[in-house]
Each structure stands twice: as structure tokens, then as C-alpha cells.
Amino acid sequence: MGSIDKLRFLLFQIRKPDDPMKSSEMASFCWALGCAPEQIAAIDLINSPPSLSQLQAADLVLIGGAGDYSVPEGGPWLEPALDAMRELHAGARPTFASCWGFQAMAAAMGGHVVDDHDRAEIGTLPLQLTDAGQQDPVFAGLGSPFLAHVGHHDTVDRLPADGISLVRSEKVANHAFRFAGKPIYCTQFHPELQVSDMMARLRMYPWYVENIAGVKVDDFRTLLDHTPVANRLIREFVRHVFGT
């Protein structure tokens, strides 16, 4: 592949039909990739798991956040969604997953995800590369620490057997991992979000900010910072996998 404008992306979404973050999430990934909107197709994992032909038509699969849904809470939709993750892993399909996607990929392949408010994080946080992260072809160039946007209360407390930890925070040991020998990278943090995107999401869930940070959502803007290093990450992944 010589150019990013030749690539086709498939975005797995886990959101209610009326969630305005569906279109916002697609725009955020489009911005982070530097691609045209028509290059990204979206699939609703809640109601319609992807077909094999849809997976095969995509050069790269993206998995985003979940709004009102949770891996530990589960539901009848979860196992079919995790089966889609297993298909990606089995076929070594190029995949980049953030937030819920990070948790789902871990759970699908034998990791463990828990709802743990003691390790909940929200805001712009400094993250550290692990030893493996410092040697990783995608992450090494970010430097350590680097700032990233974070918002979660579910936590991956055990990685899959073939998961390699790349990033940690002060509270959370597993903030990013990759699968050994596969072009699949997963981050708890949001490299696709800018400050404006982060605030738009937090305003959708004001109780979330108050419960974790103890402040009103409109007062939270001053606690956010720009994350130019983290925002390079998805493009670094694309360059690593496709040479573009």
C-alpha cells in the first residue's frame, strides 16, 4: 500500500442508535488517520456482528468506545461481539482498538476485565512506556511519559497470554498492549481524541465526570491538555503495518 487514501477502514461501534457520539467517533478516527470520511464504514456490533466478507473487504479494523455499554456488565450482544474480535485475532487482521475496544480484545482472547472504581481514571494523564513499549516499533518514538486522554472505570487487570504490555499509568498496569506476532494494537486511552472531542463526550455523561473526578463537567475543561504525541499513534500504527 503506497498511500493512506487507498486504504479501507471498518469501524466497530458499540453505541445506542441515537447516540450522537456515533458520528463524532467516526470523525475523530478520520481525523487521527488523516483519511477521507468515505474511507471509513461503520458496523453496529450491538445488533449486527460483521460478516466475514465485510472483514475481508477492510484493510484495517478500528474499534472504539461504548457509551452506555460495558464488558463486565455484558449482555446478550457481548459474546457475538467478542466472536468478532476472535475472528480478527485468528486471521491476524490489522486492528487498532481503543477504550472499550481495548477491553473487548483482551476479554475475547482470555484476559480479564473488571469494573474497578478505585482504578478509574479521567482526564489528560501522563502515561509511561513499559520496557516492551520502549522497544516497540509503533510506541518507541512517542517518548515517555506522554500525555493522553483517558476515561474509564472498567480495567484490564490481566492480559491475554499472547498480550504484550506497552503502556502503564500511575493507577493502571495495562494501558496498551499488542498481540505477539499480530498487527493488532489496543489502547485504554484515546489517541483519536482532541480536547474538543473529549469535552463533547464528557458532556454526554456528566455524572461520569462527577463520580470519578469530583467536579462538574463544565469545570473539567481546565484540567484537560493537548495530546499531540498520543494523537500521532494511529498514524504510526498505519505506517508500521502498511508502510504508508
PDB file of C-alpha atoms in Angstrom:
ATOM      1  CA  MET A   1       0.000   0.000   0.000  1.00  0.00           C
ATOM      2  CA  GLY A   2       1.590   3.251  -1.065  1.00  0.00           C
ATOM      3  CA  SER A   3      -0.856   5.839   0.280  1.00  0.00           C
ATOM      4  CA  ILE A   4      -3.337   6.117   3.111  1.00  0.00           C
ATOM      5  CA  ASP A   5      -6.012   7.328   0.711  1.00  0.00           C
ATOM      6  CA  LYS A   6      -6.047   3.835  -0.834  1.00  0.00           C
ATOM      7  CA  LEU A   7      -6.899   2.093   2.455  1.00  0.00           C
ATOM      8  CA  ARG A   8     -10.374   0.971   3.543  1.00  0.00           C
ATOM      9  CA  PHE A   9     -11.320   1.143   7.219  1.00  0.00           C
ATOM     10  CA  LEU A  10     -14.084  -0.631   9.125  1.00  0.00           C
ATOM     11  CA  LEU A  11     -15.158   0.854  12.472  1.00  0.00           C
ATOM     12  CA  PHE A  12     -16.827  -1.385  15.056  1.00  0.00           C
ATOM     13  CA  GLN A  13     -19.212   0.726  17.151  1.00  0.00           C
ATOM     14  CA  ILE A  14     -20.951  -0.245  20.391  1.00  0.00           C
ATOM     15  CA  ARG A  15     -23.465   2.543  20.880  1.00  0.00           C
ATOM     16  CA  LYS A  16     -27.199   3.154  21.050  1.00  0.00           C
ATOM     17  CA  PRO A  17     -28.803   4.175  17.730  1.00  0.00           C
ATOM     18  CA  ASP A  18     -29.482   7.727  18.942  1.00  0.00           C
ATOM     19  CA  ASP A  19     -26.039   8.267  20.486  1.00  0.00           C
ATOM     20  CA  PRO A  20     -24.608  11.421  18.834  1.00  0.00           C
ATOM     21  CA  MET A  21     -21.145  10.111  19.606  1.00  0.00           C
ATOM     22  CA  LYS A  22     -21.541   7.604  16.756  1.00  0.00           C
ATOM     23  CA  SER A  23     -20.820  10.253  14.121  1.00  0.00           C
ATOM     24  CA  SER A  24     -18.376  12.085  16.394  1.00  0.00           C
ATOM     25  CA  GLU A  25     -16.361   8.900  16.894  1.00  0.00           C
ATOM     26  CA  MET A  26     -16.138   8.300  13.174  1.00  0.00           C
ATOM     27  CA  ALA A  27     -14.974  11.880  12.628  1.00  0.00           C
ATOM     28  CA  SER A  28     -12.344  11.510  15.359  1.00  0.00           C
ATOM     29  CA  PHE A  29     -10.848   8.398  13.787  1.00  0.00           C
ATOM     30  CA  CYS A  30     -10.979  10.046  10.377  1.00  0.00           C
ATOM     31  CA  TRP A  31      -9.014  12.991  11.775  1.00  0.00           C
ATOM     32  CA  ALA A  32      -6.469  10.770  13.516  1.00  0.00           C
ATOM     33  CA  LEU A  33      -5.910   8.736  10.361  1.00  0.00           C
ATOM     34  CA  GLY A  34      -5.829  11.708   8.032  1.00  0.00           C
ATOM     35  CA  CYS A  35      -8.256   9.954   5.701  1.00  0.00           C
ATOM     36  CA  ALA A  36     -11.444  10.904   3.878  1.00  0.00           C
ATOM     37  CA  PRO A  37     -14.815  10.125   5.544  1.00  0.00           C
ATOM     38  CA  GLU A  38     -15.821   7.833   2.695  1.00  0.00           C
ATOM     39  CA  GLN A  39     -12.872   5.548   3.507  1.00  0.00           C
ATOM     40  CA  ILE A  40     -14.477   4.503   6.829  1.00  0.00           C
ATOM     41  CA  ALA A  41     -17.510   2.233   7.047  1.00  0.00           C
ATOM     42  CA  ALA A  42     -19.178   1.562  10.410  1.00  0.00           C
ATOM     43  CA  ILE A  43     -20.798  -1.547  11.857  1.00  0.00           C
ATOM     44  CA  ASP A  44     -23.131  -1.652  14.858  1.00  0.00           C
ATOM     45  CA  LEU A  45     -21.822  -4.540  16.978  1.00  0.00           C
ATOM     46  CA  ILE A  46     -24.868  -4.444  19.255  1.00  0.00           C
ATOM     47  CA  ASN A  47     -27.275  -5.539  16.554  1.00  0.00           C
ATOM     48  CA  SER A  48     -25.262  -6.819  13.588  1.00  0.00           C
ATOM     49  CA  PRO A  49     -21.878  -8.504  14.037  1.00  0.00           C
ATOM     50  CA  PRO A  50     -19.725  -8.218  10.893  1.00  0.00           C
ATOM     51  CA  SER A  51     -19.761 -10.852   8.197  1.00  0.00           C
ATOM     52  CA  LEU A  52     -16.566 -12.491   7.004  1.00  0.00           C
ATOM     53  CA  SER A  53     -16.890 -10.657   3.692  1.00  0.00           C
ATOM     54  CA  GLN A  54     -17.067  -7.292   5.495  1.00  0.00           C
ATOM     55  CA  LEU A  55     -13.928  -8.119   7.459  1.00  0.00           C
ATOM     56  CA  GLN A  56     -12.106  -9.248   4.340  1.00  0.00           C
ATOM     57  CA  ALA A  57     -13.072  -6.049   2.496  1.00  0.00           C
ATOM     58  CA  ALA A  58     -11.372  -3.865   5.108  1.00  0.00           C
ATOM     59  CA  ASP A  59      -7.641  -3.173   5.191  1.00  0.00           C
ATOM     60  CA  LEU A  60      -7.815  -2.085   8.826  1.00  0.00           C
ATOM     61  CA  VAL A  61     -10.430  -2.566  11.552  1.00  0.00           C
ATOM     62  CA  LEU A  62     -10.967   0.140  14.183  1.00  0.00           C
ATOM     63  CA  ILE A  63     -12.758  -0.490  17.490  1.00  0.00           C
ATOM     64  CA  GLY A  64     -13.863   2.442  19.606  1.00  0.00           C
ATOM     65  CA  GLY A  65     -15.637   3.307  22.827  1.00  0.00           C
ATOM     66  CA  ALA A  66     -19.007   2.113  24.032  1.00  0.00           C
ATOM     67  CA  GLY A  67     -21.051   4.892  25.591  1.00  0.00           C
ATOM     68  CA  ASP A  68     -23.565   3.028  27.735  1.00  0.00           C
ATOM     69  CA  TYR A  69     -22.150  -0.484  27.356  1.00  0.00           C
ATOM     70  CA  SER A  70     -19.589  -2.433  29.372  1.00  0.00           C
ATOM     71  CA  VAL A  71     -17.598  -5.664  29.026  1.00  0.00           C
ATOM     72  CA  PRO A  72     -18.003  -6.696  32.710  1.00  0.00           C
ATOM     73  CA  GLU A  73     -21.735  -5.854  32.664  1.00  0.00           C
ATOM     74  CA  GLY A  74     -22.182  -7.770  29.424  1.00  0.00           C
ATOM     75  CA  GLY A  75     -25.497  -8.662  27.810  1.00  0.00           C
ATOM     76  CA  PRO A  76     -26.749 -10.912  25.002  1.00  0.00           C
ATOM     77  CA  TRP A  77     -24.823  -8.824  22.460  1.00  0.00           C
ATOM     78  CA  LEU A  78     -21.420  -9.355  24.111  1.00  0.00           C
ATOM     79  CA  GLU A  79     -20.475 -12.881  23.046  1.00  0.00           C
ATOM     80  CA  PRO A  80     -21.184 -12.274  19.327  1.00  0.00           C
ATOM     81  CA  ALA A  81     -19.126  -9.081  19.602  1.00  0.00           C
ATOM     82  CA  LEU A  82     -16.255 -10.976  21.236  1.00  0.00           C
ATOM     83  CA  ASP A  83     -16.506 -13.605  18.495  1.00  0.00           C
ATOM     84  CA  ALA A  84     -15.800 -10.817  16.010  1.00  0.00           C
ATOM     85  CA  MET A  85     -12.667  -9.929  18.000  1.00  0.00           C
ATOM     86  CA  ARG A  86     -11.597 -13.591  17.934  1.00  0.00           C
ATOM     87  CA  GLU A  87     -12.033 -13.613  14.163  1.00  0.00           C
ATOM     88  CA  LEU A  88      -9.719 -10.606  13.907  1.00  0.00           C
ATOM     89  CA  HIS A  89      -7.135 -12.334  16.090  1.00  0.00           C
ATOM     90  CA  ALA A  90      -7.376 -15.677  14.264  1.00  0.00           C
ATOM     91  CA  GLY A  91      -6.972 -14.006  10.885  1.00  0.00           C
ATOM     92  CA  ALA A  92      -4.256 -11.602  12.106  1.00  0.00           C
ATOM     93  CA  ARG A  93      -6.340  -8.758  10.655  1.00  0.00           C
ATOM     94  CA  PRO A  94      -4.750  -5.314  11.112  1.00  0.00           C
ATOM     95  CA  THR A  95      -6.705  -3.832  14.022  1.00  0.00           C
ATOM     96  CA  PHE A  96      -6.467  -0.765  16.244  1.00  0.00           C
ATOM     97  CA  ALA A  97      -8.717  -0.735  19.311  1.00  0.00           C
ATOM     98  CA  SER A  98      -9.182   1.988  21.923  1.00  0.00           C
ATOM     99  CA  CYS A  99     -11.079   2.159  25.247  1.00  0.00           C
ATOM    100  CA  TRP A 100     -13.938  -0.384  25.081  1.00  0.00           C
ATOM    101  CA  GLY A 101     -12.179  -1.997  22.134  1.00  0.00           C
ATOM    102  CA  PHE A 102      -9.064  -2.461  24.267  1.00  0.00           C
ATOM    103  CA  GLN A 103     -11.104  -4.180  26.965  1.00  0.00           C
ATOM    104  CA  ALA A 104     -13.080  -6.308  24.497  1.00  0.00           C
ATOM    105  CA  MET A 105      -9.997  -7.577  22.664  1.00  0.00           C
ATOM    106  CA  ALA A 106      -8.430  -8.530  25.988  1.00  0.00           C
ATOM    107  CA  ALA A 107     -11.580 -10.322  27.183  1.00  0.00           C
ATOM    108  CA  ALA A 108     -12.105 -12.105  23.863  1.00  0.00           C
ATOM    109  CA  MET A 109      -8.670 -13.703  23.986  1.00  0.00           C
ATOM    110  CA  GLY A 110      -8.668 -14.812  27.623  1.00  0.00           C
ATOM    111  CA  GLY A 111      -7.767 -11.642  29.519  1.00  0.00           C
ATOM    112  CA  HIS A 112      -9.774 -10.362  32.475  1.00  0.00           C
ATOM    113  CA  VAL A 113     -11.722  -7.096  32.681  1.00  0.00           C
ATOM    114  CA  VAL A 114     -13.186  -5.746  35.930  1.00  0.00           C
ATOM    115  CA  ASP A 115     -15.292  -2.767  36.978  1.00  0.00           C
ATOM    116  CA  ASP A 116     -12.943  -1.100  39.471  1.00  0.00           C
ATOM    117  CA  HIS A 117     -13.696   2.457  40.564  1.00  0.00           C
ATOM    118  CA  ASP A 118     -10.527   2.539  42.659  1.00  0.00           C
ATOM    119  CA  ARG A 119      -8.580   2.434  39.392  1.00  0.00           C
ATOM    120  CA  ALA A 120     -10.959   4.654  37.412  1.00  0.00           C
ATOM    121  CA  GLU A 121      -9.267   7.487  35.514  1.00  0.00           C
ATOM    122  CA  ILE A 122     -10.499  10.525  33.645  1.00  0.00           C
ATOM    123  CA  GLY A 123      -8.796  13.489  32.036  1.00  0.00           C
ATOM    124  CA  THR A 124      -5.437  14.112  30.387  1.00  0.00           C
ATOM    125  CA  LEU A 125      -2.884  11.891  32.099  1.00  0.00           C
ATOM    126  CA  PRO A 126       0.847  11.212  31.803  1.00  0.00           C
ATOM    127  CA  LEU A 127       1.458   7.640  30.653  1.00  0.00           C
ATOM    128  CA  GLN A 128       4.674   5.635  30.826  1.00  0.00           C
ATOM    129  CA  LEU A 129       6.082   3.178  28.312  1.00  0.00           C
ATOM    130  CA  THR A 130       6.942  -0.236  29.676  1.00  0.00           C
ATOM    131  CA  ASP A 131      10.265  -1.833  28.747  1.00  0.00           C
ATOM    132  CA  ALA A 132       8.498  -3.560  25.849  1.00  0.00           C
ATOM    133  CA  GLY A 133       6.891  -0.263  24.858  1.00  0.00           C
ATOM    134  CA  GLN A 134      10.286   1.404  24.660  1.00  0.00           C
ATOM    135  CA  GLN A 135      11.357  -1.261  22.153  1.00  0.00           C
ATOM    136  CA  ASP A 136       8.111  -1.359  20.189  1.00  0.00           C
ATOM    137  CA  PRO A 137       8.189  -0.085  16.574  1.00  0.00           C
ATOM    138  CA  VAL A 138       4.913   1.819  16.995  1.00  0.00           C
ATOM    139  CA  PHE A 139       5.294   3.196  20.540  1.00  0.00           C
ATOM    140  CA  ALA A 140       9.029   3.751  20.968  1.00  0.00           C
ATOM    141  CA  GLY A 141       9.018   7.081  19.132  1.00  0.00           C
ATOM    142  CA  LEU A 142       6.416   8.598  21.463  1.00  0.00           C
ATOM    143  CA  GLY A 143       8.852   9.012  24.335  1.00  0.00           C
ATOM    144  CA  SER A 144       7.966   8.529  27.981  1.00  0.00           C
ATOM    145  CA  PRO A 145       5.995   9.932  29.657  1.00  0.00           C
ATOM    146  CA  PHE A 146       3.473  11.244  27.140  1.00  0.00           C
ATOM    147  CA  LEU A 147       0.039  12.813  27.640  1.00  0.00           C
ATOM    148  CA  ALA A 148      -3.168  11.094  26.547  1.00  0.00           C
ATOM    149  CA  HIS A 149      -6.913  11.465  27.054  1.00  0.00           C
ATOM    150  CA  VAL A 150      -8.364   8.823  29.354  1.00  0.00           C
ATOM    151  CA  GLY A 151     -11.846   7.958  30.595  1.00  0.00           C
ATOM    152  CA  HIS A 152     -12.652   4.554  32.080  1.00  0.00           C
ATOM    153  CA  HIS A 153     -13.774   2.667  35.169  1.00  0.00           C
ATOM    154  CA  ASP A 154     -13.502  -0.814  33.654  1.00  0.00           C
ATOM    155  CA  THR A 155      -9.919  -2.053  33.775  1.00  0.00           C
ATOM    156  CA  VAL A 156      -7.972  -4.892  32.157  1.00  0.00           C
ATOM    157  CA  ASP A 157      -6.273  -6.462  35.157  1.00  0.00           C
ATOM    158  CA  ARG A 158      -4.940  -9.490  33.250  1.00  0.00           C
ATOM    159  CA  LEU A 159      -3.799  -9.524  29.647  1.00  0.00           C
ATOM    160  CA  PRO A 160      -4.305 -12.472  27.281  1.00  0.00           C
ATOM    161  CA  ALA A 161      -1.455 -14.988  27.217  1.00  0.00           C
ATOM    162  CA  ASP A 162      -0.071 -13.503  23.988  1.00  0.00           C
ATOM    163  CA  GLY A 163      -0.626  -9.898  25.038  1.00  0.00           C
ATOM    164  CA  ILE A 164       2.463  -7.699  25.485  1.00  0.00           C
ATOM    165  CA  SER A 165       2.032  -4.712  27.806  1.00  0.00           C
ATOM    166  CA  LEU A 166       3.269  -1.463  26.262  1.00  0.00           C
ATOM    167  CA  VAL A 167       1.991   1.384  28.459  1.00  0.00           C
ATOM    168  CA  ARG A 168       1.042   1.931  32.095  1.00  0.00           C
ATOM    169  CA  SER A 169      -0.271   4.774  34.236  1.00  0.00           C
ATOM    170  CA  GLU A 170       0.117   5.536  37.909  1.00  0.00           C
ATOM    171  CA  LYS A 171      -3.028   3.529  38.722  1.00  0.00           C
ATOM    172  CA  VAL A 172      -3.302   1.028  35.882  1.00  0.00           C
ATOM    173  CA  ALA A 173      -0.671  -1.529  34.863  1.00  0.00           C
ATOM    174  CA  ASN A 174      -2.161  -2.252  31.426  1.00  0.00           C
ATOM    175  CA  HIS A 175      -2.889   0.861  29.376  1.00  0.00           C
ATOM    176  CA  ALA A 176      -1.892  -0.521  25.977  1.00  0.00           C
ATOM    177  CA  PHE A 177      -0.887  -3.874  24.592  1.00  0.00           C
ATOM    178  CA  ARG A 178      -0.250  -5.677  21.340  1.00  0.00           C
ATOM    179  CA  PHE A 179      -0.634  -9.305  20.408  1.00  0.00           C
ATOM    180  CA  ALA A 180       2.638 -11.108  19.787  1.00  0.00           C
ATOM    181  CA  GLY A 181       3.202 -11.707  16.098  1.00  0.00           C
ATOM    182  CA  LYS A 182      -0.024  -9.996  15.002  1.00  0.00           C
ATOM    183  CA  PRO A 183      -0.771  -6.477  13.675  1.00  0.00           C
ATOM    184  CA  ILE A 184      -3.244  -5.805  16.495  1.00  0.00           C
ATOM    185  CA  TYR A 185      -2.700  -2.920  18.926  1.00  0.00           C
ATOM    186  CA  CYS A 186      -5.036  -1.878  21.730  1.00  0.00           C
ATOM    187  CA  THR A 187      -5.058   1.205  23.977  1.00  0.00           C
ATOM    188  CA  GLN A 188      -7.135   2.030  27.056  1.00  0.00           C
ATOM    189  CA  PHE A 189      -6.509   5.705  26.299  1.00  0.00           C
ATOM    190  CA  HIS A 190      -7.920   7.626  23.314  1.00  0.00           C
ATOM    191  CA  PRO A 191      -5.272   8.590  20.743  1.00  0.00           C
ATOM    192  CA  GLU A 192      -8.066   9.571  18.347  1.00  0.00           C
ATOM    193  CA  LEU A 193      -9.429  12.381  20.562  1.00  0.00           C
ATOM    194  CA  GLN A 194      -8.610  16.082  20.701  1.00  0.00           C
ATOM    195  CA  VAL A 195      -9.581  18.275  23.667  1.00  0.00           C
ATOM    196  CA  SER A 196     -12.817  19.357  21.942  1.00  0.00           C
ATOM    197  CA  ASP A 197     -13.736  15.716  21.259  1.00  0.00           C
ATOM    198  CA  MET A 198     -13.035  14.736  24.849  1.00  0.00           C
ATOM    199  CA  MET A 199     -15.254  17.510  26.191  1.00  0.00           C
ATOM    200  CA  ALA A 200     -18.065  16.622  23.787  1.00  0.00           C
ATOM    201  CA  ARG A 201     -18.056  13.074  25.127  1.00  0.00           C
ATOM    202  CA  LEU A 202     -17.861  14.090  28.753  1.00  0.00           C
ATOM    203  CA  ARG A 203     -20.831  16.434  28.341  1.00  0.00           C
ATOM    204  CA  MET A 204     -22.833  13.420  27.220  1.00  0.00           C
ATOM    205  CA  TYR A 205     -22.060  11.700  30.532  1.00  0.00           C
ATOM    206  CA  PRO A 206     -21.733  14.477  33.159  1.00  0.00           C
ATOM    207  CA  TRP A 207     -22.351  12.051  36.026  1.00  0.00           C
ATOM    208  CA  TYR A 208     -19.247  10.169  34.905  1.00  0.00           C
ATOM    209  CA  VAL A 209     -17.034  13.201  35.457  1.00  0.00           C
ATOM    210  CA  GLU A 210     -18.606  13.967  38.821  1.00  0.00           C
ATOM    211  CA  ASN A 211     -18.256  10.385  40.073  1.00  0.00           C
ATOM    212  CA  ILE A 212     -14.625   9.953  39.083  1.00  0.00           C
ATOM    213  CA  ALA A 213     -13.143  13.454  39.222  1.00  0.00           C
ATOM    214  CA  GLY A 214     -15.461  15.045  41.795  1.00  0.00           C
ATOM    215  CA  VAL A 215     -16.041  18.200  39.718  1.00  0.00           C
ATOM    216  CA  LYS A 216     -18.778  19.493  37.427  1.00  0.00           C
ATOM    217  CA  VAL A 217     -18.238  18.754  33.761  1.00  0.00           C
ATOM    218  CA  ASP A 218     -18.030  22.443  32.765  1.00  0.00           C
ATOM    219  CA  ASP A 219     -15.232  22.942  35.282  1.00  0.00           C
ATOM    220  CA  PHE A 220     -13.327  19.974  33.904  1.00  0.00           C
ATOM    221  CA  ARG A 221     -12.144  21.720  30.706  1.00  0.00           C
ATOM    222  CA  THR A 222      -9.334  23.471  32.572  1.00  0.00           C
ATOM    223  CA  LEU A 223      -7.976  20.069  33.632  1.00  0.00           C
ATOM    224  CA  LEU A 224      -7.531  18.890  30.036  1.00  0.00           C
ATOM    225  CA  ASP A 225      -4.446  19.438  27.923  1.00  0.00           C
ATOM    226  CA  HIS A 226      -3.499  18.866  24.298  1.00  0.00           C
ATOM    227  CA  THR A 227      -2.068  15.454  23.410  1.00  0.00           C
ATOM    228  CA  PRO A 228      -0.099  15.842  20.163  1.00  0.00           C
ATOM    229  CA  VAL A 229       2.176  12.885  20.871  1.00  0.00           C
ATOM    230  CA  ALA A 230      -0.644  10.419  21.577  1.00  0.00           C
ATOM    231  CA  ASN A 231      -2.536  11.767  18.554  1.00  0.00           C
ATOM    232  CA  ARG A 232       0.303  10.531  16.301  1.00  0.00           C
ATOM    233  CA  LEU A 233      -0.125   6.956  17.425  1.00  0.00           C
ATOM    234  CA  ILE A 234      -2.710   5.650  14.944  1.00  0.00           C
ATOM    235  CA  ARG A 235      -0.765   7.047  12.006  1.00  0.00           C
ATOM    236  CA  GLU A 236       2.390   5.432  13.411  1.00  0.00           C
ATOM    237  CA  PHE A 237       0.492   2.135  13.526  1.00  0.00           C
ATOM    238  CA  VAL A 238      -0.650   2.537   9.914  1.00  0.00           C
ATOM    239  CA  ARG A 239       2.921   3.310   8.803  1.00  0.00           C
ATOM    240  CA  HIS A 240       4.196   0.257  10.666  1.00  0.00           C
ATOM    241  CA  VAL A 241       1.628  -2.104   9.134  1.00  0.00           C
ATOM    242  CA  PHE A 242       1.255  -0.686   5.626  1.00  0.00           C
ATOM    243  CA  GLY A 243       4.429   1.335   5.088  1.00  0.00           C
ATOM    244  CA  THR A 244       2.448   4.480   4.349  1.00  0.00           C
TER     245      THR A 244
END
